[in-house]
Amino acid sequence: MNVEDYLRQFNYGLNDEITAIRSSGGQKTYVSDGRYLAKRNELYVYSFTADTELHFPDETPIELEYQGKKHAGLIISIGGFDLIIALQDYIGESISTAILYTSPWFLLEELKKRLSELSLRQDANKTLVAQLLAKATQTNPPNIERAQNLLKAVEKQLGSPINYNEHQLRAVGQVLTNTVSFIWGPPGTGKTQTLGITVAALVEAGESVLVVAHSNVAVDVAMLSVAKNLQRSPIYQTGKILRYGVTYLSELDKFPQLHVRGVVRQQNPRLIDKIERLEDEKRTLIKQSRAESLTLKEKERIKNEIEQVKRTLEPLYDELKQKESELIRASRVIGCTLSKATISSDVYQRSFDAVLVDEASMAYIPHCAFVSSLAKQRTAIFGDFRQLAPISQADTPFSRNWLERDIFDQAGIIEKVNKRQSDNRLVLLATQYRMHPDIAAIPNQLFYGGQLNNGP
């Protein structure tokens, strides 16, 4: 098939999935045990427990109904019954019960738009997309020497050695040399570390990089690895390595220049100080408004003060949003979810030298194809096809073919591995460091064909 045929079939599969989701009319879910966690960007992050297991992608827009009022926000992450959401409003430290409303087809509609635009975009790398989706493509041997030299330059800048083994070095060399690479990272083999040093090597080689993953948590972990390797580089210090979107892992706070606010604070501290002072004032007023002893007159006064603070914040948020767009467009490295790349024009209207997809076994094939079209030179797929596959609600031939299989399957990688055949596009990270050898022996024999070694 050519790229246009693939895009047509992707569209059929996405339409089937949208129809399946819409048939339920969206979803109304009761959530409980809500707890305020932190403030990220202009959003308030809360954790909840749902009364049913949830399967929505990160970045899904939501509304949370609490005490008769609806608050807009988005999903940061979901793990079974537990979810993390970000709201536009602060609604208190703890929330006993609330109602969550979702319309998850929005993200699929946006993906359809991006795929339809792909045919018209002159800068879209359709040749690379075709290579990614092909069962085989011409490859070059990994350039181990170039990988070593680039990583030595990164180490010199960092002022400390970078730990990597022969398989991880081979993976870096593979990505540097090829337009399409697949990096297979079983549990505990240092896949995220490998992704981090790959980005560092690409940056040292002068390339721009987009790092994407299915979930916000996966993006956080990947960008944490990138930051550790590039924290002393000029592009980090000048705000050209950005984690775009709402973060969850607090470890990222150790690298303030990864966040738009951290960069803007360095460039325009008065703007951020003013925003945060007003945000603190708004939060204090909201707390005061919940006091039971207030008279109607006092409640009205506090309500008016809250509205005044919100009006004062609006132009400041607009200024910060404009600065965010400027920073995203100028960045050398951007980390965001696949969904964010699909809905943010600051990302999808750009091109990058390299696109790296992490946790790719959980990503839809159409998503992988779309983000790869943004790459001028290369795309690299990181993941483990022996772990969770993508989730689809529709049960149709097109949804099963394009939304329930992963990109490793489409590329013919899994079939070759199952037949014990080699594939020059694939590098296996074969040394695991996480488990005692007796424990590692179980998945090694059951799922990885005895190919894993045990590190110290």
CSV table of C-alpha atoms in Angstrom, one decimal:
chain,number,residue,atom,x,y,z
A,1,MET,CA,0.0,0.0,0.0
A,2,ASN,CA,1.1,3.6,-0.5
A,3,VAL,CA,0.7,6.3,2.1
A,4,GLU,CA,-2.6,7.5,0.8
A,5,ASP,CA,-4.1,4.0,1.1
A,6,TYR,CA,-2.8,3.8,4.7
A,7,LEU,CA,-4.4,7.1,5.5
A,8,ARG,CA,-7.7,6.0,4.1
A,9,GLN,CA,-7.7,2.9,6.2
A,10,PHE,CA,-6.6,4.8,9.3
A,11,ASN,CA,-9.6,7.1,8.7
A,12,TYR,CA,-12.0,4.1,8.6
A,13,GLY,CA,-10.6,2.7,11.8
A,14,LEU,CA,-10.8,6.1,13.6
A,15,ASN,CA,-14.3,6.6,12.4
A,16,ASP,CA,-15.3,3.2,13.8
A,17,GLU,CA,-13.7,4.1,17.1
A,18,ILE,CA,-15.4,7.5,17.3
A,19,THR,CA,-18.8,5.9,16.5
A,20,ALA,CA,-18.3,3.3,19.3
A,21,ILE,CA,-17.4,6.0,21.8
A,22,ARG,CA,-20.2,8.3,20.8
A,23,SER,CA,-22.7,5.5,21.1
A,24,SER,CA,-22.3,5.7,24.8
A,25,GLY,CA,-23.0,9.5,24.7
A,26,GLY,CA,-19.8,10.3,26.4
A,27,GLN,CA,-19.2,9.0,29.9
A,28,LYS,CA,-20.4,10.1,33.3
A,29,THR,CA,-18.3,8.6,36.1
A,30,TYR,CA,-18.6,9.1,39.8
A,31,VAL,CA,-15.2,9.8,41.5
A,32,SER,CA,-14.3,10.0,45.1
A,33,ASP,CA,-11.4,10.6,47.6
A,34,GLY,CA,-10.2,13.7,45.7
A,35,ARG,CA,-7.0,15.3,46.9
A,36,TYR,CA,-5.2,18.4,45.7
A,37,LEU,CA,-1.7,17.6,44.7
A,38,ALA,CA,0.0,20.6,43.2
A,39,LYS,CA,-0.2,23.5,40.8
A,40,ARG,CA,1.2,23.0,37.4
A,41,ASN,CA,1.4,25.8,34.9
A,42,GLU,CA,-2.0,27.5,35.3
A,43,LEU,CA,-3.8,24.3,36.3
A,44,TYR,CA,-4.6,22.6,39.6
A,45,VAL,CA,-3.8,18.9,39.8
A,46,TYR,CA,-6.0,16.5,41.7
A,47,SER,CA,-6.1,12.8,42.2
A,48,PHE,CA,-9.3,10.8,42.4
A,49,THR,CA,-10.6,7.2,42.6
A,50,ALA,CA,-13.3,6.2,40.1
A,51,ASP,CA,-16.1,3.8,40.6
A,52,THR,CA,-15.3,2.0,37.4
A,53,GLU,CA,-12.1,1.2,35.5
A,54,LEU,CA,-11.3,3.9,33.0
A,55,HIS,CA,-9.6,3.8,29.6
A,56,PHE,CA,-9.2,7.4,28.3
A,57,PRO,CA,-6.1,8.8,26.7
A,58,ASP,CA,-4.1,11.5,28.4
A,59,GLU,CA,-5.1,15.0,27.4
A,60,THR,CA,-8.8,14.1,27.1
A,61,PRO,CA,-10.8,17.2,27.9
A,62,ILE,CA,-13.1,16.7,31.0
A,63,GLU,CA,-15.6,18.5,33.1
A,64,LEU,CA,-15.8,17.9,36.9
A,65,GLU,CA,-19.0,18.6,38.6
A,66,TYR,CA,-18.6,19.5,42.3
A,67,GLN,CA,-21.1,21.1,44.5
A,68,GLY,CA,-23.4,21.9,41.6
A,69,LYS,CA,-20.7,23.6,39.5
A,70,LYS,CA,-18.8,22.3,36.5
A,71,HIS,CA,-15.0,22.9,36.2
A,72,ALA,CA,-13.1,22.4,32.9
A,73,GLY,CA,-9.9,20.4,32.8
A,74,LEU,CA,-8.1,17.5,31.3
A,75,ILE,CA,-6.8,14.0,32.2
A,76,ILE,CA,-3.1,13.8,33.1
A,77,SER,CA,-3.0,10.1,33.7
A,78,ILE,CA,-5.2,7.0,34.4
A,79,GLY,CA,-4.2,3.7,36.0
A,80,GLY,CA,-7.2,1.5,36.3
A,81,PHE,CA,-9.5,3.1,38.9
A,82,ASP,CA,-7.0,5.9,39.8
A,83,LEU,CA,-6.8,9.1,37.8
A,84,ILE,CA,-5.0,12.4,37.9
A,85,ILE,CA,-6.7,15.4,36.4
A,86,ALA,CA,-5.8,19.1,36.0
A,87,LEU,CA,-8.5,21.7,36.5
A,88,GLN,CA,-8.7,25.3,35.6
A,89,ASP,CA,-10.1,26.1,39.0
A,90,TYR,CA,-8.9,25.4,42.6
A,91,ILE,CA,-11.8,23.6,44.3
A,92,GLY,CA,-10.3,22.8,47.7
A,93,GLU,CA,-7.8,20.5,49.4
A,94,SER,CA,-10.1,17.4,49.5
A,95,ILE,CA,-13.2,16.5,47.6
A,96,SER,CA,-15.4,13.6,49.0
A,97,THR,CA,-17.3,12.9,45.8
A,98,ALA,CA,-17.7,14.5,42.3
A,99,ILE,CA,-18.9,13.6,38.8
A,100,LEU,CA,-16.5,13.3,35.9
A,101,TYR,CA,-17.8,14.0,32.3
A,102,THR,CA,-15.7,13.0,29.3
A,103,SER,CA,-15.9,13.3,25.5
A,104,PRO,CA,-12.9,11.3,24.5
A,105,TRP,CA,-13.7,11.3,20.8
A,106,PHE,CA,-12.4,14.9,20.6
A,107,LEU,CA,-8.7,13.7,20.4
A,108,LEU,CA,-9.6,11.1,17.7
A,109,GLU,CA,-11.3,13.8,15.6
A,110,GLU,CA,-8.2,16.0,15.9
A,111,LEU,CA,-6.0,13.0,14.8
A,112,LYS,CA,-8.2,12.6,11.8
A,113,LYS,CA,-7.8,16.2,10.9
A,114,ARG,CA,-4.0,16.0,11.1
A,115,LEU,CA,-3.9,12.9,9.0
A,116,SER,CA,-6.1,14.5,6.3
A,117,GLU,CA,-3.7,17.6,6.3
A,118,LEU,CA,-0.8,15.3,5.9
A,119,SER,CA,-1.6,14.7,2.3
A,120,LEU,CA,-1.6,18.4,1.6
A,121,ARG,CA,1.5,19.5,3.6
A,122,GLN,CA,4.6,20.0,1.5
A,123,ASP,CA,6.9,19.5,4.4
A,124,ALA,CA,5.3,16.3,5.6
A,125,ASN,CA,7.8,13.4,5.3
A,126,LYS,CA,5.5,10.9,3.6
A,127,THR,CA,8.5,8.9,2.4
A,128,LEU,CA,9.6,8.3,6.0
A,129,VAL,CA,6.0,7.3,7.0
A,130,ALA,CA,6.0,4.7,4.2
A,131,GLN,CA,9.3,3.3,5.4
A,132,LEU,CA,8.0,3.1,9.0
A,133,LEU,CA,4.9,1.2,7.9
A,134,ALA,CA,6.7,-1.2,5.6
A,135,LYS,CA,7.5,-4.8,6.5
A,136,ALA,CA,11.2,-4.2,5.6
A,137,THR,CA,13.3,-1.2,4.6
A,138,GLN,CA,17.0,-0.7,3.8
A,139,THR,CA,19.1,-0.1,6.8
A,140,ASN,CA,22.7,0.9,7.6
A,141,PRO,CA,24.8,-0.7,10.3
A,142,PRO,CA,25.0,1.2,13.6
A,143,ASN,CA,27.8,3.8,13.6
A,144,ILE,CA,29.2,2.9,17.0
A,145,GLU,CA,32.3,5.2,16.7
A,146,ARG,CA,30.2,8.3,16.0
A,147,ALA,CA,27.9,7.4,18.9
A,148,GLN,CA,30.9,7.1,21.2
A,149,ASN,CA,32.4,10.4,20.1
A,150,LEU,CA,29.1,12.3,20.5
A,151,LEU,CA,28.5,10.9,23.9
A,152,LYS,CA,32.1,11.8,25.0
A,153,ALA,CA,31.3,15.4,24.0
A,154,VAL,CA,28.1,15.2,26.1
A,155,GLU,CA,30.1,13.8,29.0
A,156,LYS,CA,32.7,16.6,28.7
A,157,GLN,CA,29.9,19.2,28.9
A,158,LEU,CA,28.2,17.4,31.7
A,159,GLY,CA,31.4,17.1,33.7
A,160,SER,CA,30.7,13.4,34.6
A,161,PRO,CA,30.6,10.0,32.9
A,162,ILE,CA,27.4,8.6,31.4
A,163,ASN,CA,26.7,5.0,32.2
A,164,TYR,CA,25.7,2.9,29.2
A,165,ASN,CA,26.3,-0.7,28.0
A,166,GLU,CA,27.2,-2.1,24.6
A,167,HIS,CA,23.5,-2.6,23.6
A,168,GLN,CA,22.5,0.9,24.6
A,169,LEU,CA,25.5,2.3,22.6
A,170,ARG,CA,24.5,0.2,19.7
A,171,ALA,CA,20.9,1.6,19.9
A,172,VAL,CA,22.3,5.2,19.8
A,173,GLY,CA,24.4,4.3,16.8
A,174,GLN,CA,21.4,2.7,15.1
A,175,VAL,CA,19.3,5.8,15.4
A,176,LEU,CA,22.1,8.1,14.2
A,177,THR,CA,22.6,6.1,11.1
A,178,ASN,CA,19.0,5.2,9.9
A,179,THR,CA,15.8,6.8,8.9
A,180,VAL,CA,13.7,4.2,10.8
A,181,SER,CA,14.9,2.4,14.0
A,182,PHE,CA,13.2,0.1,16.5
A,183,ILE,CA,14.6,-0.1,20.0
A,184,TRP,CA,13.3,-3.1,22.0
A,185,GLY,CA,13.5,-2.5,25.7
A,186,PRO,CA,12.3,-5.3,28.0
A,187,PRO,CA,11.7,-4.4,31.7
A,188,GLY,CA,14.8,-3.1,33.5
A,189,THR,CA,17.0,-2.9,30.5
A,190,GLY,CA,17.4,0.9,30.6
A,191,LYS,CA,15.1,1.9,27.7
A,192,THR,CA,14.5,5.3,29.1
A,193,GLN,CA,18.2,5.9,29.8
A,194,THR,CA,18.9,4.8,26.2
A,195,LEU,CA,16.3,7.3,24.9
A,196,GLY,CA,17.9,10.1,27.0
A,197,ILE,CA,21.4,9.5,25.7
A,198,THR,CA,20.1,9.1,22.2
A,199,VAL,CA,18.5,12.6,22.4
A,200,ALA,CA,21.7,14.0,23.9
A,201,ALA,CA,23.7,12.5,21.0
A,202,LEU,CA,21.3,13.9,18.4
A,203,VAL,CA,21.4,17.3,20.0
A,204,GLU,CA,25.2,17.2,20.1
A,205,ALA,CA,25.0,16.3,16.4
A,206,GLY,CA,23.0,19.5,15.8
A,207,GLU,CA,19.6,18.0,15.4
A,208,SER,CA,16.2,19.1,16.7
A,209,VAL,CA,14.2,16.4,18.4
A,210,LEU,CA,10.5,15.7,19.3
A,211,VAL,CA,10.0,13.1,22.1
A,212,VAL,CA,6.5,11.8,22.4
A,213,ALA,CA,4.7,9.0,24.3
A,214,HIS,CA,1.3,7.7,24.9
A,215,SER,CA,1.1,9.0,28.5
A,216,ASN,CA,2.1,12.1,30.4
A,217,VAL,CA,4.0,10.0,33.0
A,218,ALA,CA,6.0,8.3,30.2
A,219,VAL,CA,6.9,11.8,28.8
A,220,ASP,CA,7.9,13.0,32.2
A,221,VAL,CA,10.2,10.0,32.7
A,222,ALA,CA,11.7,10.4,29.2
A,223,MET,CA,12.3,14.2,29.7
A,224,LEU,CA,13.8,13.6,33.1
A,225,SER,CA,16.4,11.3,31.4
A,226,VAL,CA,17.0,14.0,28.7
A,227,ALA,CA,17.5,16.7,31.3
A,228,LYS,CA,19.9,14.7,33.4
A,229,ASN,CA,22.2,14.3,30.3
A,230,LEU,CA,21.8,17.9,28.9
A,231,GLN,CA,21.4,20.0,32.1
A,232,ARG,CA,24.7,21.8,31.6
A,233,SER,CA,24.2,22.4,27.9
A,234,PRO,CA,23.6,25.9,26.6
A,235,ILE,CA,20.3,24.9,25.0
A,236,TYR,CA,19.0,23.8,28.4
A,237,GLN,CA,20.2,27.0,30.1
A,238,THR,CA,18.5,29.1,27.4
A,239,GLY,CA,15.1,27.3,27.6
A,240,LYS,CA,15.4,25.3,24.4
A,241,ILE,CA,14.6,21.9,26.0
A,242,LEU,CA,10.9,22.0,27.0
A,243,ARG,CA,8.5,19.5,28.6
A,244,TYR,CA,5.3,20.8,26.9
A,245,GLY,CA,2.0,20.1,28.7
A,246,VAL,CA,1.0,19.4,32.3
A,247,THR,CA,3.6,17.4,34.3
A,248,TYR,CA,3.0,15.0,37.1
A,249,LEU,CA,6.4,13.8,38.4
A,250,SER,CA,7.7,16.1,41.0
A,251,GLU,CA,11.3,15.1,40.1
A,252,LEU,CA,11.0,17.4,37.1
A,253,ASP,CA,11.0,20.4,39.5
A,254,LYS,CA,14.7,19.8,39.9
A,255,PHE,CA,15.1,21.1,36.3
A,256,PRO,CA,13.2,24.4,36.3
A,257,GLN,CA,14.4,25.3,32.8
A,258,LEU,CA,12.3,22.4,31.4
A,259,HIS,CA,9.1,24.3,32.1
A,260,VAL,CA,7.8,27.4,30.4
A,261,ARG,CA,7.4,29.2,33.7
A,262,GLY,CA,10.9,28.4,34.7
A,263,VAL,CA,12.3,29.9,31.5
A,264,VAL,CA,10.0,32.9,31.6
A,265,ARG,CA,10.9,33.5,35.3
A,266,GLN,CA,14.5,33.8,34.2
A,267,GLN,CA,13.7,36.1,31.3
A,268,ASN,CA,10.8,38.1,32.9
A,269,PRO,CA,10.7,37.5,36.7
A,270,ARG,CA,8.3,40.4,37.3
A,271,LEU,CA,5.6,38.8,35.1
A,272,ILE,CA,5.8,35.4,37.0
A,273,ASP,CA,6.0,37.1,40.4
A,274,LYS,CA,2.9,39.1,39.6
A,275,ILE,CA,1.0,36.0,38.3
A,276,GLU,CA,1.9,33.9,41.3
A,277,ARG,CA,1.0,36.6,43.8
A,278,LEU,CA,-2.4,36.9,42.2
A,279,GLU,CA,-2.9,33.2,42.1
A,280,ASP,CA,-2.1,33.0,45.8
A,281,GLU,CA,-4.6,35.8,46.5
A,282,LYS,CA,-7.3,34.0,44.4
A,283,ARG,CA,-6.7,30.7,46.3
A,284,THR,CA,-6.9,32.4,49.7
A,285,LEU,CA,-10.2,34.2,48.7
A,286,ILE,CA,-11.7,30.9,47.5
A,287,LYS,CA,-10.8,29.3,50.9
A,288,GLN,CA,-12.4,32.2,52.7
A,289,SER,CA,-15.6,31.9,50.6
A,290,ARG,CA,-16.1,28.4,51.9
A,291,ALA,CA,-16.4,29.5,55.6
A,292,GLU,CA,-19.8,28.6,57.0
A,293,SER,CA,-20.0,31.7,59.2
A,294,LEU,CA,-20.0,34.2,56.3
A,295,THR,CA,-23.0,36.5,55.9
A,296,LEU,CA,-24.5,36.9,52.5
A,297,LYS,CA,-22.9,40.4,52.2
A,298,GLU,CA,-19.5,39.0,53.0
A,299,LYS,CA,-19.9,36.1,50.5
A,300,GLU,CA,-20.9,38.7,47.8
A,301,ARG,CA,-17.8,40.8,48.6
A,302,ILE,CA,-15.4,37.9,48.4
A,303,LYS,CA,-17.1,36.7,45.2
A,304,ASN,CA,-16.5,40.1,43.6
A,305,GLU,CA,-12.9,40.1,44.8
A,306,ILE,CA,-12.3,36.7,43.2
A,307,GLU,CA,-13.8,37.9,39.9
A,308,GLN,CA,-11.5,41.0,40.0
A,309,VAL,CA,-8.4,38.9,40.5
A,310,LYS,CA,-9.5,36.6,37.6
A,311,ARG,CA,-9.9,39.6,35.3
A,312,THR,CA,-6.5,40.9,36.4
A,313,LEU,CA,-4.9,37.5,35.6
A,314,GLU,CA,-6.4,37.1,32.2
A,315,PRO,CA,-4.1,39.4,30.2
A,316,LEU,CA,-1.1,38.1,32.2
A,317,TYR,CA,-2.0,34.5,31.3
A,318,ASP,CA,-2.4,35.7,27.6
A,319,GLU,CA,1.1,37.1,27.8
A,320,LEU,CA,2.5,33.9,29.3
A,321,LYS,CA,0.7,31.8,26.6
A,322,GLN,CA,2.2,33.9,23.9
A,323,LYS,CA,5.6,33.5,25.4
A,324,GLU,CA,5.0,29.7,25.6
A,325,SER,CA,4.2,29.6,21.9
A,326,GLU,CA,7.4,31.5,21.1
A,327,LEU,CA,9.5,29.1,23.2
A,328,ILE,CA,7.9,26.0,21.7
A,329,ARG,CA,8.6,27.2,18.2
A,330,ALA,CA,12.2,28.0,19.1
A,331,SER,CA,13.0,24.8,21.1
A,332,ARG,CA,15.5,22.3,20.0
A,333,VAL,CA,14.0,19.5,22.1
A,334,ILE,CA,10.3,19.2,22.9
A,335,GLY,CA,8.7,16.4,25.0
A,336,CYS,CA,4.9,16.0,24.9
A,337,THR,CA,2.2,13.3,24.6
A,338,LEU,CA,1.1,12.0,21.2
A,339,SER,CA,-2.3,13.7,21.9
A,340,LYS,CA,-0.6,17.0,22.7
A,341,ALA,CA,1.4,16.8,19.4
A,342,THR,CA,-1.9,16.2,17.6
A,343,ILE,CA,-3.9,19.2,19.1
A,344,SER,CA,-1.1,21.8,19.5
A,345,SER,CA,-0.4,23.8,16.3
A,346,ASP,CA,2.9,25.0,17.9
A,347,VAL,CA,4.0,21.3,17.5
A,348,TYR,CA,2.3,19.9,14.5
A,349,GLN,CA,3.0,22.9,12.3
A,350,ARG,CA,6.8,22.4,12.9
A,351,SER,CA,9.3,19.9,11.6
A,352,PHE,CA,12.0,18.2,13.6
A,353,ASP,CA,15.2,16.5,12.5
A,354,ALA,CA,14.3,13.5,14.6
A,355,VAL,CA,11.1,12.1,16.2
A,356,LEU,CA,11.4,9.6,19.1
A,357,VAL,CA,8.3,7.6,20.2
A,358,ASP,CA,8.5,6.1,23.6
A,359,GLU,CA,6.3,3.3,25.1
A,360,ALA,CA,5.3,2.7,21.5
A,361,SER,CA,3.6,-0.6,22.1
A,362,MET,CA,0.6,1.3,23.6
A,363,ALA,CA,0.4,3.9,20.8
A,364,TYR,CA,-2.0,3.8,17.9
A,365,ILE,CA,-0.4,3.1,14.6
A,366,PRO,CA,-2.0,6.2,13.1
A,367,HIS,CA,-0.5,8.3,15.9
A,368,CYS,CA,3.0,6.9,15.2
A,369,ALA,CA,2.6,7.6,11.4
A,370,PHE,CA,1.4,11.2,12.0
A,371,VAL,CA,4.3,12.2,14.4
A,372,SER,CA,6.8,10.5,12.1
A,373,SER,CA,5.6,12.7,9.3
A,374,LEU,CA,7.0,15.7,11.3
A,375,ALA,CA,10.6,14.2,11.1
A,376,LYS,CA,12.9,15.6,8.4
A,377,GLN,CA,15.6,12.9,8.8
A,378,ARG,CA,14.7,10.0,11.2
A,379,THR,CA,12.2,8.4,13.5
A,380,ALA,CA,13.0,5.9,16.3
A,381,ILE,CA,10.5,3.7,18.0
A,382,PHE,CA,11.2,2.7,21.6
A,383,GLY,CA,9.1,0.1,23.5
A,384,ASP,CA,8.4,-3.4,24.4
A,385,PHE,CA,5.8,-5.3,22.2
A,386,ARG,CA,5.6,-8.1,24.9
A,387,GLN,CA,3.8,-5.6,27.2
A,388,LEU,CA,0.4,-3.8,26.9
A,389,ALA,CA,-1.1,-3.3,23.5
A,390,PRO,CA,-3.2,-0.3,22.4
A,391,ILE,CA,-6.9,-0.2,23.6
A,392,SER,CA,-9.8,0.2,21.3
A,393,GLN,CA,-13.6,0.1,22.1
A,394,ALA,CA,-14.8,-0.6,18.5
A,395,ASP,CA,-14.8,-4.2,17.3
A,396,THR,CA,-14.5,-3.8,13.6
A,397,PRO,CA,-11.9,-5.1,11.1
A,398,PHE,CA,-10.4,-1.6,10.6
A,399,SER,CA,-10.2,-0.9,14.4
A,400,ARG,CA,-8.7,-4.3,15.0
A,401,ASN,CA,-6.1,-3.8,12.3
A,402,TRP,CA,-5.1,-0.2,13.0
A,403,LEU,CA,-6.0,0.5,16.6
A,404,GLU,CA,-5.4,-2.8,18.4
A,405,ARG,CA,-2.1,-3.7,16.9
A,406,ASP,CA,1.1,-1.7,17.6
A,407,ILE,CA,3.7,-0.3,15.2
A,408,PHE,CA,6.1,-3.2,15.9
A,409,ASP,CA,3.5,-5.6,14.5
A,410,GLN,CA,2.8,-3.5,11.5
A,411,ALA,CA,6.5,-3.3,10.6
A,412,GLY,CA,6.8,-7.1,10.8
A,413,ILE,CA,9.1,-7.0,13.8
A,414,ILE,CA,7.0,-9.3,16.0
A,415,GLU,CA,6.6,-11.9,13.3
A,416,LYS,CA,10.4,-12.1,12.7
A,417,VAL,CA,11.2,-12.2,16.5
A,418,ASN,CA,8.6,-15.0,16.9
A,419,LYS,CA,10.3,-17.0,14.1
A,420,ARG,CA,13.8,-16.3,15.7
A,421,GLN,CA,14.8,-14.3,12.6
A,422,SER,CA,16.9,-11.2,12.8
A,423,ASP,CA,15.8,-7.8,11.6
A,424,ASN,CA,18.5,-5.1,11.0
A,425,ARG,CA,16.0,-2.3,12.0
A,426,LEU,CA,15.8,-3.7,15.5
A,427,VAL,CA,18.2,-3.3,18.5
A,428,LEU,CA,17.4,-5.4,21.6
A,429,LEU,CA,18.5,-3.9,24.9
A,430,ALA,CA,19.6,-7.3,26.3
A,431,THR,CA,21.0,-6.6,29.8
A,432,GLN,CA,18.4,-6.2,32.6
A,433,TYR,CA,19.3,-4.6,35.9
A,434,ARG,CA,16.0,-4.6,37.8
A,435,MET,CA,15.4,-8.2,38.9
A,436,HIS,CA,17.3,-10.9,40.7
A,437,PRO,CA,18.4,-13.5,38.1
A,438,ASP,CA,16.0,-16.2,39.5
A,439,ILE,CA,13.1,-13.8,39.0
A,440,ALA,CA,14.3,-12.5,35.6
A,441,ALA,CA,14.5,-16.1,34.4
A,442,ILE,CA,10.7,-16.4,34.3
A,443,PRO,CA,9.9,-13.6,31.9
A,444,ASN,CA,13.2,-14.2,30.0
A,445,GLN,CA,12.1,-17.8,29.1
A,446,LEU,CA,8.3,-17.1,28.7
A,447,PHE,CA,8.5,-13.9,26.7
A,448,TYR,CA,12.0,-13.0,25.6
A,449,GLY,CA,13.3,-16.2,24.2
A,450,GLY,CA,16.2,-16.5,26.7
A,451,GLN,CA,17.9,-13.4,25.1
A,452,LEU,CA,18.2,-11.3,28.3
A,453,ASN,CA,21.4,-11.2,30.3
A,454,ASN,CA,21.6,-10.1,34.0
A,455,GLY,CA,23.6,-7.0,34.8
A,456,PRO,CA,25.0,-6.3,38.3
